[in-house]
XYZ file of N, CA and C in Angstrom:
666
model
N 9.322 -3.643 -7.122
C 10.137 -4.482 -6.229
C 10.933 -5.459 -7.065
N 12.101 -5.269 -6.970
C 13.009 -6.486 -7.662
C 13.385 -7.892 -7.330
N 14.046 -8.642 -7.562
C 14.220 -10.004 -7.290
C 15.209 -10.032 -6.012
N 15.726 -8.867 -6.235
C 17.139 -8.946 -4.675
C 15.894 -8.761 -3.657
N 15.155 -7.722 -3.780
C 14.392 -6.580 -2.392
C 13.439 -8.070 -1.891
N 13.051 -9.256 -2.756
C 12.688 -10.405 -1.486
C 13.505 -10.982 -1.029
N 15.034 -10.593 -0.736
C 15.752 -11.469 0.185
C 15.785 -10.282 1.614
N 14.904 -9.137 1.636
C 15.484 -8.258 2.431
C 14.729 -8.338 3.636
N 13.874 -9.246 3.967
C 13.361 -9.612 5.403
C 14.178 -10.840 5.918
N 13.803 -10.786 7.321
C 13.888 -11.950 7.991
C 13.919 -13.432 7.591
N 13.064 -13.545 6.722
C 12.887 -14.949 6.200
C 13.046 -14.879 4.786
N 13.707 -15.420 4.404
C 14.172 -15.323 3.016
C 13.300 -16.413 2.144
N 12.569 -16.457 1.398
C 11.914 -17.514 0.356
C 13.561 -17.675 -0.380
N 13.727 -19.228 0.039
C 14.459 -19.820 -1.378
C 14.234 -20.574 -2.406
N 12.856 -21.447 -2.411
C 12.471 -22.195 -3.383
C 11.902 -20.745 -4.408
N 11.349 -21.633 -5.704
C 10.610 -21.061 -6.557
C 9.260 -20.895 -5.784
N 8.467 -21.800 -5.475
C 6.966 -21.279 -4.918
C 7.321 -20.243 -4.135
N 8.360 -20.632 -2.925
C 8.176 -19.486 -1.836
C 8.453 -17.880 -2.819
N 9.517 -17.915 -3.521
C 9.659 -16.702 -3.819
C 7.905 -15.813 -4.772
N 7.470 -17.061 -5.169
C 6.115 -16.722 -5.490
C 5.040 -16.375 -4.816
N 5.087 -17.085 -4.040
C 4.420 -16.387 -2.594
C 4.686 -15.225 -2.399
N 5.875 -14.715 -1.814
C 6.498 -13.365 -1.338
C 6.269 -13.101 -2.484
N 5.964 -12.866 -3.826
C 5.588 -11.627 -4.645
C 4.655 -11.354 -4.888
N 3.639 -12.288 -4.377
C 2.057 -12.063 -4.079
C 1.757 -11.660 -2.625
N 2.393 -11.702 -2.115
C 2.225 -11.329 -0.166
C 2.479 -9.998 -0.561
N 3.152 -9.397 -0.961
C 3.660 -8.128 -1.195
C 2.957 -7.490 -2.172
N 2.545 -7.767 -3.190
C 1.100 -7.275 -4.062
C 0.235 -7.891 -4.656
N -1.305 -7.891 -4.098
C -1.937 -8.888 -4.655
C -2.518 -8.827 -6.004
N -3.186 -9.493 -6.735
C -3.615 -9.811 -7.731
C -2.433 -9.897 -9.075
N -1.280 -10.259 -8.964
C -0.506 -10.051 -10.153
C -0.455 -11.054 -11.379
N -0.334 -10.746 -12.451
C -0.243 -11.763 -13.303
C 1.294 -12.576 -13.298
N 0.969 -13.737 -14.270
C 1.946 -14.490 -14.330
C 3.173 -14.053 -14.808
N 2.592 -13.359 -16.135
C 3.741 -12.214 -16.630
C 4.720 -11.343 -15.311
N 3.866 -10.281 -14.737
C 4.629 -9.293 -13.641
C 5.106 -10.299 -12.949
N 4.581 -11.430 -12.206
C 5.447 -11.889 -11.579
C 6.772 -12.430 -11.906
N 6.791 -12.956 -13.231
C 7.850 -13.382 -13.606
C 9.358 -12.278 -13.590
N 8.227 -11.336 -14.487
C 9.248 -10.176 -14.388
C 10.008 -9.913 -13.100
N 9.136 -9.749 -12.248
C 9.739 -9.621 -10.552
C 11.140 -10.369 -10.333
N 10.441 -11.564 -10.462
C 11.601 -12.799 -10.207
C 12.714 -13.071 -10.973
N 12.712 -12.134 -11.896
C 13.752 -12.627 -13.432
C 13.474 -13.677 -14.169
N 12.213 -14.236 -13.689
C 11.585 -15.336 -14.724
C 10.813 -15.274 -15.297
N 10.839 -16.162 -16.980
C 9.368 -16.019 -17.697
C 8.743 -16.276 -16.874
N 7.580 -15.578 -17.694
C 5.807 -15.900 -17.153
C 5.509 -17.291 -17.271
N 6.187 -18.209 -17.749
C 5.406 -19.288 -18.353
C 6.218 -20.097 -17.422
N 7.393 -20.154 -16.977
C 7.849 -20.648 -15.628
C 6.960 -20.039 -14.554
N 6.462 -19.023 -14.311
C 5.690 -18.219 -13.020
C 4.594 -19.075 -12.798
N 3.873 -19.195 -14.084
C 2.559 -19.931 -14.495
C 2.426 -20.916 -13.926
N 3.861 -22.166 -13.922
C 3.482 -23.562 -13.615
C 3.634 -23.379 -12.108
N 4.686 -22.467 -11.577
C 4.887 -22.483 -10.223
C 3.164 -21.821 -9.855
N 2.682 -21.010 -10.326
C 1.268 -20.933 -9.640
C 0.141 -21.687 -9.661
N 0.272 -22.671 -10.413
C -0.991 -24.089 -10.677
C -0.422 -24.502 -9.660
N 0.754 -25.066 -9.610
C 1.445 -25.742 -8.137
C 0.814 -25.515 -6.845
N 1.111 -24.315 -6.903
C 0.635 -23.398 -5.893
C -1.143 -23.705 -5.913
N -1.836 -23.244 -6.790
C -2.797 -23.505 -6.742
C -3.816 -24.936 -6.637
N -2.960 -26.306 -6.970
C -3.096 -27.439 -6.471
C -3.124 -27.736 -5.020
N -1.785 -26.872 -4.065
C -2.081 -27.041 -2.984
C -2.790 -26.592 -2.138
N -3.562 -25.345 -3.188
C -4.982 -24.302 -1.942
C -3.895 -23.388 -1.635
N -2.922 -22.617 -2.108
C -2.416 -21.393 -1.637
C -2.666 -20.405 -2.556
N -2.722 -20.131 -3.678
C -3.388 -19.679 -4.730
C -4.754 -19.549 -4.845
N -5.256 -18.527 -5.915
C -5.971 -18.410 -7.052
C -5.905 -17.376 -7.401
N -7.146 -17.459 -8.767
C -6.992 -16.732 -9.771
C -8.946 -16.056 -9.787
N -8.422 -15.149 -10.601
C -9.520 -14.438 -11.245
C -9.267 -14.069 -12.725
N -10.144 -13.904 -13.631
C -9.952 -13.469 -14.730
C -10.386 -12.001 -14.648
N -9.332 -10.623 -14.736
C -9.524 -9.606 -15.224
C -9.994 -9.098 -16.861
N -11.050 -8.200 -17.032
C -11.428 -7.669 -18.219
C -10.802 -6.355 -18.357
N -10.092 -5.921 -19.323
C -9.773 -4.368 -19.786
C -10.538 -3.839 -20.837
N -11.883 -4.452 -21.350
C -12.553 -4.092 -22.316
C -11.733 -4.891 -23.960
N -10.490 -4.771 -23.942
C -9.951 -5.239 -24.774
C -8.995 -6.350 -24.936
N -9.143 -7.474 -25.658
C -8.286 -8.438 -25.519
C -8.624 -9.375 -24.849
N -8.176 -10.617 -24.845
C -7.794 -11.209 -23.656
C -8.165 -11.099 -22.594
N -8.841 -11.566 -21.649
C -8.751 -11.282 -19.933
C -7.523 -11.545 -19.505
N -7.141 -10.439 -18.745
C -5.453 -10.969 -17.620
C -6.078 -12.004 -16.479
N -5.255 -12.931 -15.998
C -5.649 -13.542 -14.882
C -4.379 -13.215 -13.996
N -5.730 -13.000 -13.041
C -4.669 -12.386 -11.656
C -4.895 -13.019 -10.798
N -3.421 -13.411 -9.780
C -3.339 -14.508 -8.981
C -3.377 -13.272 -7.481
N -4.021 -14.160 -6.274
C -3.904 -13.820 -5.300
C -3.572 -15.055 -4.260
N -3.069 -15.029 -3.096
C -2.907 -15.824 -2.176
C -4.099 -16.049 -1.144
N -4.237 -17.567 -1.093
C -5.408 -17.896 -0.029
C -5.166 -17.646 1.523
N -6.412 -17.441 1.869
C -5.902 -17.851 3.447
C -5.355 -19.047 4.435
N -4.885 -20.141 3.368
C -3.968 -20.986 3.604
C -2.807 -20.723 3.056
N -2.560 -19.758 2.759
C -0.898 -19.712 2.577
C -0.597 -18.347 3.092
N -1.415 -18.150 4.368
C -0.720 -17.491 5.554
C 0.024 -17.997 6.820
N 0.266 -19.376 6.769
C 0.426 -20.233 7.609
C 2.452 -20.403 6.684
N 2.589 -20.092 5.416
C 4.041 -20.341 4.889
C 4.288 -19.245 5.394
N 4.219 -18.189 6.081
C 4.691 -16.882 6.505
C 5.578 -17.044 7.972
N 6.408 -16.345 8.769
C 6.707 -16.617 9.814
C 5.830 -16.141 10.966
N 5.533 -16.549 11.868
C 4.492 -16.074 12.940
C 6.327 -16.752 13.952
N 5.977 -15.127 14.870
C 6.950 -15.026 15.753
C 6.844 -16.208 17.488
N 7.269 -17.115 17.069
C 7.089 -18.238 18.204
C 5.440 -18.081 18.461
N 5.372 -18.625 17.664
C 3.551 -18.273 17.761
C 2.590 -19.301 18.945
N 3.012 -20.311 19.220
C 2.132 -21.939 19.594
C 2.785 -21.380 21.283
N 4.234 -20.800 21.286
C 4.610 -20.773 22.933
C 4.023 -19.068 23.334
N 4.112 -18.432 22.369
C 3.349 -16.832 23.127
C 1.813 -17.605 22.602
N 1.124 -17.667 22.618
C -0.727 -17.797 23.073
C -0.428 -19.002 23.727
N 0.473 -19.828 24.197
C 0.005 -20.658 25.091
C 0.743 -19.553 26.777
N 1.408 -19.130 26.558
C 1.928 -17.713 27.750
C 0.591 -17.072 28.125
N 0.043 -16.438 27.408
C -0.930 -15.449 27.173
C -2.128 -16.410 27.661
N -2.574 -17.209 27.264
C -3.520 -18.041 27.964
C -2.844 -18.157 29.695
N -1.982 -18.550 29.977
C -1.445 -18.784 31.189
C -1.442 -17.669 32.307
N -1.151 -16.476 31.948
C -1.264 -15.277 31.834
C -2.771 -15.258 32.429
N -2.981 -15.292 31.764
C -4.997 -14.898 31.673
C -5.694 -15.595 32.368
N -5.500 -17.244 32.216
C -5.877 -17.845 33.398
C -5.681 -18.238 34.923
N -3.939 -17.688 35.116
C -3.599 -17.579 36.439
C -3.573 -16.418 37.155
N -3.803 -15.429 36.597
C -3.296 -13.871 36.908
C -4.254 -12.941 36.495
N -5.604 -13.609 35.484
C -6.489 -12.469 35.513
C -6.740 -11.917 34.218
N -7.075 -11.268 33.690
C -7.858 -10.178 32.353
C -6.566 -9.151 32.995
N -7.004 -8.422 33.823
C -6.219 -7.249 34.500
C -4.574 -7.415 33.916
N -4.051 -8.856 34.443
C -2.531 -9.067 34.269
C -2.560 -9.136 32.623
N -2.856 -9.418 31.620
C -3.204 -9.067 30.231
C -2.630 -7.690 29.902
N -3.339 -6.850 30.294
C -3.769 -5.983 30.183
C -3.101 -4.833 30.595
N -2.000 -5.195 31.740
C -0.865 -4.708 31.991
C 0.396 -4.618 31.181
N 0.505 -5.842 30.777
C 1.143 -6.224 30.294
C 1.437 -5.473 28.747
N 0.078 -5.590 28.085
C -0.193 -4.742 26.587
C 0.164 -3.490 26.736
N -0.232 -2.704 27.863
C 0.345 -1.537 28.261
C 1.502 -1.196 28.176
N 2.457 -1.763 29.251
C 3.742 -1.748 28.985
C 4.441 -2.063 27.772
N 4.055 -3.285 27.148
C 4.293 -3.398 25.886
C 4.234 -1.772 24.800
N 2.899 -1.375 24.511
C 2.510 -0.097 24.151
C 3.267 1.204 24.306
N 3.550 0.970 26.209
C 4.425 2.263 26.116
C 5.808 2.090 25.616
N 6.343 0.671 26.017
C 7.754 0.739 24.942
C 7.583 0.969 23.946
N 7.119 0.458 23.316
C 6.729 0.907 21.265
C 6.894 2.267 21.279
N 5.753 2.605 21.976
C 5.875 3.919 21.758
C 7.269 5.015 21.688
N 7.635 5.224 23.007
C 9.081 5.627 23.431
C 9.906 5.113 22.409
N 10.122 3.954 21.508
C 10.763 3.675 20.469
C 10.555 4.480 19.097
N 9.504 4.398 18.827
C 9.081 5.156 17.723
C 9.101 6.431 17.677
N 8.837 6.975 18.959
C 8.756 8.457 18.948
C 10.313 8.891 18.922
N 11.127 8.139 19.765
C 12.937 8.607 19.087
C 13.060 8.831 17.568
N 12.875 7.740 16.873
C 12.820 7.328 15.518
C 12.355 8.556 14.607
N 11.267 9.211 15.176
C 10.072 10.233 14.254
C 10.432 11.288 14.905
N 10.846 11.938 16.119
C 10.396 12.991 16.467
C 11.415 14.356 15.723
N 12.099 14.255 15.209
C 12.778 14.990 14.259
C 12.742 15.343 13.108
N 11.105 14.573 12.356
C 11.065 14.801 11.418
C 9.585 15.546 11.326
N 9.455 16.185 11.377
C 8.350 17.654 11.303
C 7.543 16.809 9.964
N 7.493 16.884 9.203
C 6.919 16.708 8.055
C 6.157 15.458 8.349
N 4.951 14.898 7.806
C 4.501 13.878 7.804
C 4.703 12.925 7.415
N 5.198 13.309 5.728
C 5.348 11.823 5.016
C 6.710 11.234 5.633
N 7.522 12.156 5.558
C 8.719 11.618 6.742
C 8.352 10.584 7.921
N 7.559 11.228 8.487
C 7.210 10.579 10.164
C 6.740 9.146 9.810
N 5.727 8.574 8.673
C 5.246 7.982 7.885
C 6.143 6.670 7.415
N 6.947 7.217 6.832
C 8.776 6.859 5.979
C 9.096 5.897 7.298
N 9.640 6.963 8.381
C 10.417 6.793 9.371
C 9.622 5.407 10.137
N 8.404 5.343 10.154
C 7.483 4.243 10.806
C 7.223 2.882 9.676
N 7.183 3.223 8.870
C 7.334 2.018 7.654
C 8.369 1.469 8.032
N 9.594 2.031 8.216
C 11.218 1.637 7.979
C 11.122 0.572 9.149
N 10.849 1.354 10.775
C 10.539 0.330 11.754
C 10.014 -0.808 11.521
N 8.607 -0.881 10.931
C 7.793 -1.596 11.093
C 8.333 -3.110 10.488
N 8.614 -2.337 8.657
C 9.472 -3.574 8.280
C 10.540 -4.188 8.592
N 11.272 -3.301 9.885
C 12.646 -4.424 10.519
C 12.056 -5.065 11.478
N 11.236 -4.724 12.207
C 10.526 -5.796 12.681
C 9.429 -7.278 12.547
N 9.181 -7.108 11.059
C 8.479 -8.802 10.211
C 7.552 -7.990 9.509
N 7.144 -6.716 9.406
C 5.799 -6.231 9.161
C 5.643 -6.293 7.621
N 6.575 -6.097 6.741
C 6.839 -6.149 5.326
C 5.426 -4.998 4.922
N 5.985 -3.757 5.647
C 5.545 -2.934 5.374
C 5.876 -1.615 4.049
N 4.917 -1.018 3.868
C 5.020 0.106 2.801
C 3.983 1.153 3.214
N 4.098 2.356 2.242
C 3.300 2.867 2.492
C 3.227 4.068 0.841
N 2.048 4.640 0.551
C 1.983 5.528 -0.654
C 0.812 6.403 -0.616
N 0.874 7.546 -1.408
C 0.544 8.831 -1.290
C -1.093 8.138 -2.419
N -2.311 8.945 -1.451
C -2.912 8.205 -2.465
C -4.045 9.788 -3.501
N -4.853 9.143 -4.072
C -5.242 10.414 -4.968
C -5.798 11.246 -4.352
N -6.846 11.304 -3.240
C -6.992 12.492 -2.179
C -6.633 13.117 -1.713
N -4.758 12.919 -1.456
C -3.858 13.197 -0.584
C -3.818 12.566 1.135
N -4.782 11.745 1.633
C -4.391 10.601 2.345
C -2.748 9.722 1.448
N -2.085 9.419 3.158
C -1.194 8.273 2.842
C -1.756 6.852 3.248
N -1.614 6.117 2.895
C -1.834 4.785 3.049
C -0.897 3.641 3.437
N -0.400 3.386 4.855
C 0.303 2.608 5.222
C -0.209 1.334 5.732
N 0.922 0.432 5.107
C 0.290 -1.267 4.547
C 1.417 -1.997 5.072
N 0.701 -2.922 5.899
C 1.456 -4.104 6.503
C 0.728 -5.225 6.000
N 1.947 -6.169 5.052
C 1.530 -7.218 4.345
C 1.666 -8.638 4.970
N 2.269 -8.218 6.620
C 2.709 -9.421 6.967
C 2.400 -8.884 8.847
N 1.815 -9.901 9.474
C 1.825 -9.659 10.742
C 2.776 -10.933 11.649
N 4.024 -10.879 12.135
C 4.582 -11.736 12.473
C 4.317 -11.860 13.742
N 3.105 -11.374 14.412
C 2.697 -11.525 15.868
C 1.052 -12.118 15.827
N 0.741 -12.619 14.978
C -0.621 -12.574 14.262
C -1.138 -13.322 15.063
N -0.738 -14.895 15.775
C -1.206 -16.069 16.676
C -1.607 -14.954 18.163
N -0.393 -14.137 18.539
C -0.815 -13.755 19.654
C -1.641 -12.392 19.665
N -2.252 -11.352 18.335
C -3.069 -10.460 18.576
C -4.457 -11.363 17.989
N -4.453 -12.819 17.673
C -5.559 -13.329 17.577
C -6.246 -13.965 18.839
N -5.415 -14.076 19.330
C -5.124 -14.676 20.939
C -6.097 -13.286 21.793
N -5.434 -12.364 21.714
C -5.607 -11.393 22.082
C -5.760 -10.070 21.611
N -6.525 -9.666 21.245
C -6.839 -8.186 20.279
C -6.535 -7.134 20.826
N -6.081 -7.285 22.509
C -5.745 -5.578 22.907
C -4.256 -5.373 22.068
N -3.408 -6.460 21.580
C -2.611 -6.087 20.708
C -2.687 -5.018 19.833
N -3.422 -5.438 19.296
C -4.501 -4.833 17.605
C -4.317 -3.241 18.068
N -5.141 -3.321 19.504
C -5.843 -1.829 20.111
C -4.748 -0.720 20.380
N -3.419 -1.905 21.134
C -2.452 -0.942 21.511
C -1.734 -0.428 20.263
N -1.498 -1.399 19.393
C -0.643 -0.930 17.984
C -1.146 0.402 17.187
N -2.434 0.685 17.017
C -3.604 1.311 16.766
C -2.827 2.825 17.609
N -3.225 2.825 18.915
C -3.091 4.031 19.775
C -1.775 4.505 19.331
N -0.317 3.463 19.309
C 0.583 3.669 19.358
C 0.984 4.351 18.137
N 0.332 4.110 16.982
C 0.740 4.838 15.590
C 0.281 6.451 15.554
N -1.233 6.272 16.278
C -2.009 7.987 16.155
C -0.510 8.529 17.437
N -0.400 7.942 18.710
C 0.640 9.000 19.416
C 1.544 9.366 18.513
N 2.403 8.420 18.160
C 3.120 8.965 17.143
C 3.324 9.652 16.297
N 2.453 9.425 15.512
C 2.412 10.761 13.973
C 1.846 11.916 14.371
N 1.237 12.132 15.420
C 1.121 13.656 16.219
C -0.527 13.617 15.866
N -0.255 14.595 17.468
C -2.221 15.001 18.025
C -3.236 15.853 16.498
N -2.478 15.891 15.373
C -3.393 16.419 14.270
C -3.545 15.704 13.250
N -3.089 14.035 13.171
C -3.270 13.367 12.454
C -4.364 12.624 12.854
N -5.078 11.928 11.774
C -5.882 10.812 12.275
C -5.531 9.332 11.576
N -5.616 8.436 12.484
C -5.521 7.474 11.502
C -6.134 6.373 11.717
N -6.970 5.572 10.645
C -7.876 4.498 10.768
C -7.765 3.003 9.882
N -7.817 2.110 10.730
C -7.875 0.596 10.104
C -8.485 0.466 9.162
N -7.961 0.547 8.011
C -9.310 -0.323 6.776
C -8.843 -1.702 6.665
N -8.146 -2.238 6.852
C -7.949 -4.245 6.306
C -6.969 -4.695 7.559
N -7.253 -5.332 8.161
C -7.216 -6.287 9.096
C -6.829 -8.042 9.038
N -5.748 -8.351 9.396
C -5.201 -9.621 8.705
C -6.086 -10.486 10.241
N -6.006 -10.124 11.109
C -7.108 -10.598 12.153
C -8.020 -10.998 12.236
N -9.315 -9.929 11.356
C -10.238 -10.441 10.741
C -10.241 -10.546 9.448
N -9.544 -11.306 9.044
C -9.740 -12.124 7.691
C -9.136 -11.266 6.618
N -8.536 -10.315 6.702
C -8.182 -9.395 5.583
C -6.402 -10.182 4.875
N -6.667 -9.619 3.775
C -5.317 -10.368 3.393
C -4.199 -9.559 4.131
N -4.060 -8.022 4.257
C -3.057 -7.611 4.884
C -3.755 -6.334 6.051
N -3.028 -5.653 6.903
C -3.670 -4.582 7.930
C -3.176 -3.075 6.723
N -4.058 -2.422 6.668
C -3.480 -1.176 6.176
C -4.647 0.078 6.802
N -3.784 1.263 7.469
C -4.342 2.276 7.817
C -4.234 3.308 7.199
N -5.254 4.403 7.024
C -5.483 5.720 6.079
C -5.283 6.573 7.398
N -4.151 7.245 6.398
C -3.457 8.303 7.318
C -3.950 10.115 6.760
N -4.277 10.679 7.510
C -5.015 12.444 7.121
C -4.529 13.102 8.025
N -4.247 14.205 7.536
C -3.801 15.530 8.357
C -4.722 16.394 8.577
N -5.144 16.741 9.638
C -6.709 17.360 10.282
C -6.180 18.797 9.459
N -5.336 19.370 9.607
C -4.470 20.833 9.147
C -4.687 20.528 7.398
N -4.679 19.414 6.785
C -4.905 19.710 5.357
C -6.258 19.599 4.768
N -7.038 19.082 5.904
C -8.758 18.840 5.224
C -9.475 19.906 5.476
C-alpha cells in the first residue's frame, strides 16, 4: 500500500499520527522502518510519531525475534484508537435503535435488519452475479465493501481458502447496539458468493477483535 492509496477512503488522515494510524489500521504489527517506507518517511520520523502515539494509549509495541539480530519492534494499535476512526453518525443511530426497541418492540428491530439485509443483498448480488468465478465474486464484494467505510481486502491463503478482511467497521456503535447487524451481514455475504461456498467469522471488531475477517471455501474444491 502506498502513501497516495491512504487518501482513498472517506476520511482522509492528514496529520502525521493520523496517517500513522491508517498504516497500522490497515496492517498490524509493522515496524517503524515499513511504516516509514509506506508514508515516504524515514523510520526515525515514523518512530517519534509512534512514542507520540504511544504516550497517548493508541499504540504499542512488541519486540519480535528472527533468531538473528536485533529484535524488530512491531507496533500495533490499541483499542483506544478505534474511537480516531469514523463511526457512521454513531451517538444518533443507537440512540434511533434504542427508540426503536423501546417504543415499537424487539419485533420492530428486527424488521427493520431484515429489510436492511434484503437491500444489501439485491445490491450485491447485481454487483457479483456475472462473475462465475469466485475470486472474482470475492474482488467484486471487497470493492463494495470498501466504498462503503469497510477498508476492506481480501487474499488467497496457503490452503487455498480466501480470506476477506474488514479493517474498519463504520457502523460499529450501531451493530454493538445491536448484533442482528453482525447476523444479517454474515447471511448476506454466504447468499451472495453462492449456495457452495461457506463462509465463517474468525475476528470480530464487536467482540474485541482488532478487525472482522471471514474464511471463505468452496465446498466443490474440498
Amino acid at each position: 500500500m502506498s502513501s497516495s492509496d491512504l487518501e482513498n477512503y472517506a476520511w482522509s488522515p492528514r496529520s502525521p499520527g493520523e496517517r500513522v494510524l491508517m498504516a497500522l489500521k490497515m496492517r498490524n504489527g509493522l515496524s517503524s522502518s515499513a511504516i516509514g517506507e509506506q508514508l515516504g518517511i524515514t523510520g526515525e520520523a515514523a518512530r517519534q510519531q509512534l512514542l507520540r502515539l504511544a504516550q497517548e494509549g493508541l499504540v504499542t509495541s512488541e519486540n519480535i525475534s528472527s533468531g538473528v539480530g536485533r529484535p524488530t519492534q512491531a507496533w500495533s494499535l490499541t483499542s483506544a484508537a478505534q474511537s480516531r476512526f469514523p463511526d457512521t453518525h454513531a451517538a444518533l443511530t443507537v440512540q434511533l435503535l434504542d427508540l426503536i426497541g423501546s417504543t415499537l418492540g424487539e419485533g420492530a428491530l428486527d424488521t427493520i435488519i431484515t429489510a436492511r439485509e434484503t437491500l444489501t443483498r439485491e445490491a450485491y448480488e447485481g454487483a457479483v452475479s456475472d462473475k462465475p468465478d469466485l475470486k472474482d465474486r470475492v474482488a467484486a464484494l471487497v470493492d463494495l465493501r470498501s466504498r462503503e467505510g469497510y477498508m476492506a481486502d481480501w487474499n488467497e491463503q496457503p490452503d487455498g481458502s480466501l480470506l476477506l478482511v474488514e479493517n474498519h467497521c463504520p457502523i460499529c456503535a450501531a451493530a454493538t447496539a445491536c448484533q442482528g447487524f453482525c447476523r444479517a451481514e454474515l447471511d448476506v455475504f454466504r447468499a451472495v458468493l453462492g449456495p457452495d461456498v461457506n463462509v465463517e467469522r474468525e475476528e470480530h471488531i464487536v467482540s474485541g477483535g482488532r478487525r472482522c475477517s471471514y474464511r471463505i471455501t468452496s465446498e466443490s474444491a474440498s
